[in-house]
mmCIF file with all atom_site columns, C-alpha atoms in Angstrom:
data_model
loop_
_atom_site.group_PDB
_atom_site.id
_atom_site.type_symbol
_atom_site.label_atom_id
_atom_site.label_alt_id
_atom_site.label_comp_id
_atom_site.label_asym_id
_atom_site.label_entity_id
_atom_site.label_seq_id
_atom_site.pdbx_PDB_ins_code
_atom_site.Cartn_x
_atom_site.Cartn_y
_atom_site.Cartn_z
_atom_site.occupancy
_atom_site.B_iso_or_equiv
_atom_site.pdbx_formal_charge
_atom_site.auth_seq_id
_atom_site.auth_comp_id
_atom_site.auth_asym_id
_atom_site.auth_atom_id
_atom_site.pdbx_PDB_model_num
ATOM 1  C CA . MET A 1 1  ? 104.300 119.677 97.077  1.00 73.00 ? 1401 MET A CA 1
ATOM 2  C CA . ARG A 1 2  ? 102.254 116.773 95.803  1.00 84.00 ? 1402 ARG A CA 1
ATOM 3  C CA . GLU A 1 3  ? 99.919  114.912 98.098  1.00 88.00 ? 1403 GLU A CA 1
ATOM 4  C CA . LYS A 1 4  ? 101.078 111.377 98.850  1.00 88.00 ? 1404 LYS A CA 1
ATOM 5  C CA . THR A 1 5  ? 98.700  108.664 97.647  1.00 85.00 ? 1405 THR A CA 1
ATOM 6  C CA . ASN A 1 6  ? 98.428  105.112 98.885  1.00 83.00 ? 1406 ASN A CA 1
ATOM 7  C CA . HIS A 1 7  ? 96.972  102.152 97.025  1.00 82.00 ? 1407 HIS A CA 1
ATOM 8  C CA . LEU A 1 8  ? 95.242  99.250  98.724  1.00 82.00 ? 1408 LEU A CA 1
ATOM 9  C CA . ASN A 1 9  ? 94.555  95.973  96.921  1.00 85.00 ? 1409 ASN A CA 1
ATOM 10 C CA . VAL A 1 10 ? 91.590  94.079  98.349  1.00 87.00 ? 1410 VAL A CA 1
ATOM 11 C CA . ASP A 1 11 ? 89.345  91.341  97.048  1.00 85.00 ? 1411 ASP A CA 1
ATOM 12 C CA . SER A 1 12 ? 85.560  91.543  96.975  1.00 86.00 ? 1412 SER A CA 1
ATOM 13 C CA . GLN A 1 13 ? 85.128  89.920  100.392 1.00 91.00 ? 1413 GLN A CA 1
ATOM 14 C CA . GLU A 1 14 ? 87.612  92.306  102.028 1.00 91.00 ? 1414 GLU A CA 1
ATOM 15 C CA . ARG A 1 15 ? 85.944  95.249  100.293 1.00 92.00 ? 1415 ARG A CA 1
ATOM 16 C CA . SER A 1 16 ? 82.517  94.343  101.642 1.00 93.00 ? 1416 SER A CA 1
ATOM 17 C CA . LEU A 1 17 ? 83.978  93.866  105.138 1.00 95.00 ? 1417 LEU A CA 1
ATOM 18 C CA . LEU A 1 18 ? 85.647  97.272  104.882 1.00 94.00 ? 1418 LEU A CA 1
ATOM 19 C CA . LEU A 1 19 ? 82.392  98.950  103.837 1.00 95.00 ? 1419 LEU A CA 1
ATOM 20 C CA . HIS A 1 20 ? 80.456  97.210  106.610 1.00 97.00 ? 1420 HIS A CA 1
ATOM 21 C CA . SER A 1 21 ? 83.010  98.347  109.196 1.00 96.00 ? 1421 SER A CA 1
ATOM 22 C CA . LEU A 1 22 ? 82.906  101.936 107.954 1.00 96.00 ? 1422 LEU A CA 1
ATOM 23 C CA . VAL A 1 23 ? 79.102  102.000 108.121 1.00 96.00 ? 1423 VAL A CA 1
ATOM 24 C CA . GLU A 1 24 ? 79.220  100.624 111.677 1.00 97.00 ? 1424 GLU A CA 1
ATOM 25 C CA . LEU A 1 25 ? 81.739  103.330 112.636 1.00 96.00 ? 1425 LEU A CA 1
ATOM 26 C CA . LYS A 1 26 ? 79.489  105.977 111.089 1.00 96.00 ? 1426 LYS A CA 1
ATOM 27 C CA . ASN A 1 27 ? 76.502  104.693 113.085 1.00 97.00 ? 1427 ASN A CA 1
ATOM 28 C CA . GLN A 1 28 ? 78.532  104.839 116.314 1.00 97.00 ? 1428 GLN A CA 1
ATOM 29 C CA . LEU A 1 29 ? 79.611  108.415 115.587 1.00 96.00 ? 1429 LEU A CA 1
ATOM 30 C CA . ILE A 1 30 ? 76.006  109.429 114.881 1.00 96.00 ? 1430 ILE A CA 1
ATOM 31 C CA . GLN A 1 31 ? 74.900  107.926 118.214 1.00 96.00 ? 1431 GLN A CA 1
ATOM 32 C CA . GLN A 1 32 ? 77.638  109.900 119.979 1.00 96.00 ? 1432 GLN A CA 1
ATOM 33 C CA . GLY A 1 33 ? 76.568  113.096 118.223 1.00 95.00 ? 1433 GLY A CA 1
ATOM 34 C CA . ARG A 1 34 ? 79.922  113.542 116.456 1.00 95.00 ? 1434 ARG A CA 1
ATOM 35 C CA . TYR A 1 35 ? 80.709  114.533 112.879 1.00 95.00 ? 1435 TYR A CA 1
ATOM 36 C CA . THR A 1 36 ? 80.831  111.794 110.237 1.00 94.00 ? 1436 THR A CA 1
ATOM 37 C CA . ASP A 1 37 ? 82.367  113.776 107.368 1.00 94.00 ? 1437 ASP A CA 1
ATOM 38 C CA . CYS A 1 38 ? 85.664  111.851 107.240 1.00 94.00 ? 1438 CYS A CA 1
ATOM 39 C CA . VAL A 1 39 ? 83.935  108.475 107.352 1.00 95.00 ? 1439 VAL A CA 1
ATOM 40 C CA . ASP A 1 40 ? 81.516  109.590 104.630 1.00 95.00 ? 1440 ASP A CA 1
ATOM 41 C CA . GLU A 1 41 ? 84.457  110.503 102.395 1.00 94.00 ? 1441 GLU A CA 1
ATOM 42 C CA . LEU A 1 42 ? 86.088  107.103 102.974 1.00 93.00 ? 1442 LEU A CA 1
ATOM 43 C CA . ILE A 1 43 ? 82.859  105.254 102.187 1.00 94.00 ? 1443 ILE A CA 1
ATOM 44 C CA . PHE A 1 44 ? 82.506  107.283 98.996  1.00 95.00 ? 1444 PHE A CA 1
ATOM 45 C CA . LYS A 1 45 ? 86.101  106.522 97.965  1.00 91.00 ? 1445 LYS A CA 1
ATOM 46 C CA . VAL A 1 46 ? 85.753  102.783 98.616  1.00 91.00 ? 1446 VAL A CA 1
ATOM 47 C CA . ILE A 1 47 ? 82.478  102.541 96.686  1.00 92.00 ? 1447 ILE A CA 1
ATOM 48 C CA . ASN A 1 48 ? 83.793  104.501 93.689  1.00 91.00 ? 1448 ASN A CA 1
ATOM 49 C CA . ALA A 1 49 ? 87.266  102.933 93.601  1.00 87.00 ? 1449 ALA A CA 1
ATOM 50 C CA . PRO A 1 50 ? 88.158  101.324 90.277  1.00 85.00 ? 1450 PRO A CA 1
ATOM 51 C CA . THR A 1 51 ? 88.476  97.575  90.149  1.00 82.00 ? 1451 THR A CA 1
ATOM 52 C CA . LYS A 1 52 ? 91.535  95.921  88.666  1.00 79.00 ? 1452 LYS A CA 1
ATOM 53 C CA . ARG A 1 53 ? 91.562  92.332  87.514  1.00 79.00 ? 1453 ARG A CA 1
ATOM 54 C CA . MET A 1 54 ? 94.553  90.360  88.692  1.00 75.00 ? 1454 MET A CA 1
ATOM 55 C CA . LYS A 1 55 ? 95.578  86.865  87.745  1.00 78.00 ? 1455 LYS A CA 1
ATOM 56 C CA . ILE A 1 56 ? 96.716  84.743  90.664  1.00 77.00 ? 1456 ILE A CA 1
ATOM 57 C CA . GLU A 1 57 ? 98.539  81.504  90.016  1.00 82.00 ? 1457 GLU A CA 1
ATOM 58 C CA . TYR A 1 58 ? 98.857  78.876  92.709  1.00 84.00 ? 1458 TYR A CA 1
ATOM 59 C CA . ILE A 1 59 ? 101.864 76.600  92.627  1.00 79.00 ? 1459 ILE A CA 1
#
């Protein structure tokens, strides 16, 4: 069976907020002595995600 994929559309400000939050979570996990593998994978995926230009029209 194929793995289900989800797509998330965010702008540059939301992307930077997402990265900042993930880094803060990673720092908290390091302080607690827990594994950070899952958070590392998410950070890697967000950084390397392709960007798509979208045209937004306001009425």
